[in-house]
Amino acid sequence: MRLARAIVKVLSEEGYVADTLANGHAGLAAAFNEPYDIVLLDVMLPGMDGYEVARRLRAGGSKAPIIMLTARDAIRDKIRGLDAGADDYLVKPFALAELLARIRALARRSGMIGDETILRVADLSLDLRTRQAARGDRRIELTTKEFGLLAALMRRPFQVLTRAQLLDQVWGMDALQTESNVVDIYVHYLRNKVDKGFGKKLIHTIRGAGYAIRAD
């Protein structure tokens, strides 16, 4: 899971929202239940390997682009992965910068993410390329983690994200292994920057569930 945590951390810093699943069965179920733009699929998964997950996704009608991650670099293994339904194949160890470049390239080719670079909720905007945020005509300066947290919320407007999901997606931390209140602290920071001074609040606490961004 160490590599998965590192990938989630880098993706969150780039403004992506990422979920991690520990085994093939959980990954398959999540991929059918969530409209993921891209699936990063490790070959060596417990319970059901990546090849079988890819085959079942394609058999079930999923069109989400798949990048397979594996330590196997033999041509026959690459062919097996591509025949199972993968769109790209990256051999470990790899540079995270290369993975990001492949994600961008695959997103452009598939058209599933396209050229979307600016997220908007009401009068709040977040430019994923320049990392600039603004509420109305007021510019908002964000730290790296504030940017990742705001991007996670804005990519799923009106959807409640739990503290565990945000810990995983933005910090790459397992909620079962920490009692940190870092999510609450950073939500407080964001509220001071995004909502303070405005009559309409966009960041909402859903008691007993988590946080959501929406224009009520």
Short mmCIF file of C-alpha atoms in Angstrom, two decimals:
data_model
loop_
_atom_site.label_atom_id
_atom_site.label_comp_id
_atom_site.label_asym_id
_atom_site.label_seq_id
_atom_site.Cartn_x
_atom_site.Cartn_y
_atom_site.Cartn_z
CA MET A 1 0.00 0.00 0.00
CA ARG A 2 3.02 2.30 0.29
CA LEU A 3 3.09 2.91 -3.47
CA ALA A 4 -0.67 3.49 -3.49
CA ARG A 5 -0.33 6.12 -0.76
CA ALA A 6 2.45 7.86 -2.68
CA ILE A 7 0.34 7.90 -5.85
CA VAL A 8 -2.70 9.28 -4.01
CA LYS A 9 -0.55 12.02 -2.47
CA VAL A 10 0.84 13.09 -5.83
CA LEU A 11 -2.56 12.95 -7.52
CA SER A 12 -4.17 15.05 -4.80
CA GLU A 13 -1.42 17.65 -5.15
CA GLU A 14 -2.27 17.83 -8.86
CA GLY A 15 -5.95 18.39 -8.11
CA TYR A 16 -7.20 14.87 -8.77
CA VAL A 17 -9.49 12.91 -6.47
CA ALA A 18 -8.35 9.33 -5.94
CA ASP A 19 -9.74 6.35 -4.03
CA THR A 20 -7.65 3.34 -3.00
CA LEU A 21 -8.99 -0.20 -2.67
CA ALA A 22 -6.99 -2.97 -1.02
CA ASN A 23 -8.04 -5.97 -3.13
CA GLY A 24 -9.38 -6.92 -6.51
CA HIS A 25 -12.95 -7.62 -5.43
CA ALA A 26 -13.28 -4.22 -3.71
CA GLY A 27 -11.70 -2.47 -6.68
CA LEU A 28 -14.06 -4.14 -9.13
CA ALA A 29 -17.13 -3.23 -7.08
CA ALA A 30 -16.01 0.39 -6.70
CA ALA A 31 -15.25 0.74 -10.41
CA PHE A 32 -18.79 -0.35 -11.25
CA ASN A 33 -20.37 1.88 -8.60
CA GLU A 34 -18.40 5.10 -9.21
CA PRO A 35 -17.97 6.98 -12.52
CA TYR A 36 -14.16 6.99 -12.41
CA ASP A 37 -12.35 8.84 -15.20
CA ILE A 38 -9.33 6.51 -15.07
CA VAL A 39 -8.56 3.25 -13.26
CA LEU A 40 -5.00 2.59 -12.03
CA LEU A 41 -4.84 -1.16 -11.63
CA ASP A 42 -2.05 -3.10 -9.95
CA VAL A 43 -1.60 -6.58 -11.37
CA MET A 44 -0.66 -8.24 -8.07
CA LEU A 45 -3.86 -7.71 -6.09
CA PRO A 46 -5.05 -10.08 -3.36
CA GLY A 47 -8.25 -12.00 -3.99
CA MET A 48 -8.47 -11.23 -7.70
CA ASP A 49 -5.50 -10.16 -9.81
CA GLY A 50 -5.47 -7.09 -12.03
CA TYR A 51 -5.88 -9.07 -15.23
CA GLU A 52 -9.15 -10.58 -14.00
CA VAL A 53 -10.39 -7.21 -12.71
CA ALA A 54 -9.74 -5.66 -16.13
CA ARG A 55 -11.48 -8.52 -17.93
CA ARG A 56 -14.56 -8.26 -15.71
CA LEU A 57 -14.70 -4.49 -16.05
CA ARG A 58 -14.71 -4.75 -19.83
CA ALA A 59 -17.17 -7.65 -19.81
CA GLY A 60 -19.46 -5.57 -17.61
CA GLY A 61 -19.41 -2.68 -20.06
CA SER A 62 -17.01 -0.33 -18.27
CA LYS A 63 -15.30 2.05 -20.68
CA ALA A 64 -13.09 3.74 -18.09
CA PRO A 65 -9.47 3.87 -19.32
CA ILE A 66 -7.21 1.47 -17.43
CA ILE A 67 -3.50 1.86 -16.70
CA MET A 68 -1.97 -1.36 -15.39
CA LEU A 69 0.89 -1.11 -12.91
CA THR A 70 3.16 -4.12 -12.55
CA ALA A 71 6.68 -5.35 -11.88
CA ARG A 72 6.34 -7.80 -14.76
CA ASP A 73 8.13 -6.46 -17.81
CA ALA A 74 8.01 -9.48 -20.14
CA ILE A 75 6.33 -8.86 -23.50
CA ARG A 76 3.86 -11.69 -22.86
CA ASP A 77 2.75 -10.03 -19.61
CA LYS A 78 2.19 -6.71 -21.37
CA ILE A 79 0.20 -8.44 -24.10
CA ARG A 80 -1.85 -10.26 -21.46
CA GLY A 81 -2.67 -6.96 -19.75
CA LEU A 82 -3.62 -5.19 -22.96
CA ASP A 83 -5.71 -8.14 -24.12
CA ALA A 84 -7.52 -8.10 -20.76
CA GLY A 85 -8.66 -4.57 -21.50
CA ALA A 86 -5.90 -2.24 -20.30
CA ASP A 87 -5.22 0.91 -22.31
CA ASP A 88 -1.68 1.46 -21.02
CA TYR A 89 0.94 -0.51 -19.12
CA LEU A 90 3.54 0.92 -16.72
CA VAL A 91 6.34 -1.22 -15.29
CA LYS A 92 7.60 -0.74 -11.71
CA PRO A 93 9.66 0.99 -10.57
CA PHE A 94 8.48 4.10 -12.37
CA ALA A 95 8.72 7.84 -11.82
CA LEU A 96 5.52 9.39 -10.52
CA ALA A 97 6.03 12.20 -13.04
CA GLU A 98 5.78 9.62 -15.83
CA LEU A 99 2.58 8.21 -14.36
CA LEU A 100 1.07 11.72 -14.28
CA ALA A 101 2.09 12.28 -17.90
CA ARG A 102 0.46 8.99 -18.95
CA ILE A 103 -2.72 9.89 -17.06
CA ARG A 104 -2.88 13.23 -18.85
CA ALA A 105 -2.23 11.62 -22.23
CA LEU A 106 -4.81 8.90 -21.70
CA ALA A 107 -7.35 11.46 -20.50
CA ARG A 108 -6.83 13.51 -23.65
CA ARG A 109 -7.16 10.48 -25.91
CA SER A 110 -10.24 9.14 -24.17
CA GLY A 111 -12.00 12.48 -23.93
CA MET A 112 -13.30 11.47 -20.49
CA ILE A 113 -11.55 14.33 -18.73
CA GLY A 114 -10.87 16.44 -21.77
CA ASP A 115 -9.67 19.99 -21.32
CA GLU A 116 -11.44 20.68 -18.03
CA THR A 117 -9.08 22.78 -16.02
CA ILE A 118 -11.40 25.05 -14.04
CA LEU A 119 -13.80 23.77 -11.41
CA ARG A 120 -16.76 25.98 -10.44
CA VAL A 121 -19.31 25.96 -7.64
CA ALA A 122 -21.51 29.07 -7.56
CA ASP A 123 -19.10 32.03 -7.68
CA LEU A 124 -16.12 29.96 -6.52
CA SER A 125 -13.61 28.84 -9.14
CA LEU A 126 -10.47 26.72 -8.96
CA ASP A 127 -7.97 26.57 -11.83
CA LEU A 128 -6.26 23.17 -11.70
CA ARG A 129 -3.37 24.28 -13.93
CA THR A 130 -2.38 27.49 -12.22
CA ARG A 131 -3.68 26.44 -8.77
CA GLN A 132 -5.44 29.76 -8.50
CA ALA A 133 -8.75 30.07 -6.67
CA ALA A 134 -11.19 32.95 -6.62
CA ARG A 135 -14.53 33.75 -5.03
CA GLY A 136 -16.23 36.36 -7.15
CA ASP A 137 -13.53 38.95 -7.87
CA ARG A 138 -11.53 38.07 -4.76
CA ARG A 139 -8.43 35.96 -5.31
CA ILE A 140 -7.75 33.21 -2.76
CA GLU A 141 -4.22 32.06 -1.91
CA LEU A 142 -4.03 28.33 -1.09
CA THR A 143 -1.36 26.09 0.38
CA THR A 144 -0.73 22.73 -1.29
CA LYS A 145 -3.00 20.82 1.09
CA GLU A 146 -5.72 23.46 0.98
CA PHE A 147 -5.66 23.21 -2.81
CA GLY A 148 -5.92 19.41 -2.67
CA LEU A 149 -8.79 19.53 -0.19
CA LEU A 150 -10.72 22.17 -2.13
CA ALA A 151 -10.20 20.26 -5.39
CA ALA A 152 -11.47 17.06 -3.78
CA LEU A 153 -14.65 18.79 -2.64
CA MET A 154 -15.21 20.72 -5.88
CA ARG A 155 -14.76 17.68 -8.11
CA ARG A 156 -17.76 16.15 -6.33
CA PRO A 157 -20.08 19.10 -5.62
CA PHE A 158 -23.14 18.35 -3.48
CA GLN A 159 -21.65 14.95 -2.57
CA VAL A 160 -20.78 14.26 1.05
CA LEU A 161 -17.17 13.19 1.53
CA THR A 162 -16.30 11.53 4.80
CA ARG A 163 -13.25 12.43 6.85
CA ALA A 164 -11.82 9.01 6.01
CA GLN A 165 -12.23 9.65 2.27
CA LEU A 166 -10.58 13.05 2.54
CA LEU A 167 -7.72 11.70 4.64
CA ASP A 168 -7.12 9.05 2.01
CA GLN A 169 -7.50 11.30 -1.03
CA VAL A 170 -5.66 14.40 0.15
CA TRP A 171 -3.15 13.17 2.74
CA GLY A 172 -2.78 9.51 1.78
CA MET A 173 -3.54 8.56 5.37
CA ASP A 174 -5.55 5.60 6.61
CA ALA A 175 -8.26 6.73 9.02
CA LEU A 176 -7.97 3.43 10.86
CA GLN A 177 -4.34 4.16 11.67
CA THR A 178 -4.67 7.73 12.89
CA GLU A 179 -6.90 9.79 15.13
CA SER A 180 -5.71 12.99 13.49
CA ASN A 181 -8.15 15.89 13.21
CA VAL A 182 -6.18 17.31 10.30
CA VAL A 183 -9.26 17.29 8.01
CA ASP A 184 -11.27 19.45 10.43
CA ILE A 185 -8.35 21.83 10.84
CA TYR A 186 -7.94 22.33 7.10
CA VAL A 187 -11.67 22.67 6.51
CA HIS A 188 -11.53 25.48 9.08
CA TYR A 189 -8.67 27.08 7.13
CA LEU A 190 -10.65 26.81 3.88
CA ARG A 191 -13.77 28.29 5.40
CA ASN A 192 -11.80 31.34 6.52
CA LYS A 193 -10.59 31.80 2.95
CA VAL A 194 -13.62 30.72 0.92
CA ASP A 195 -16.67 31.67 3.02
CA LYS A 196 -15.59 34.42 5.41
CA GLY A 197 -17.10 37.73 4.41
CA PHE A 198 -19.69 36.18 2.08
CA GLY A 199 -23.38 35.85 2.89
CA LYS A 200 -23.73 32.48 1.16
CA LYS A 201 -21.66 29.68 2.68
CA LEU A 202 -20.38 27.00 0.30
CA ILE A 203 -18.54 24.57 2.61
CA HIS A 204 -20.98 22.60 4.76
CA THR A 205 -20.55 20.17 7.64
CA ILE A 206 -22.88 17.19 7.38
CA ARG A 207 -23.21 16.12 11.00
CA GLY A 208 -22.12 12.53 11.55
CA ALA A 209 -21.07 12.14 7.91
CA GLY A 210 -18.46 14.57 6.68
CA TYR A 211 -18.21 17.64 4.45
CA ALA A 212 -19.72 18.86 1.20
CA ILE A 213 -19.40 21.91 -1.00
CA ARG A 214 -22.61 23.25 -2.45
CA ALA A 215 -24.60 26.40 -3.09
CA ASP A 216 -27.81 26.07 -1.09
#
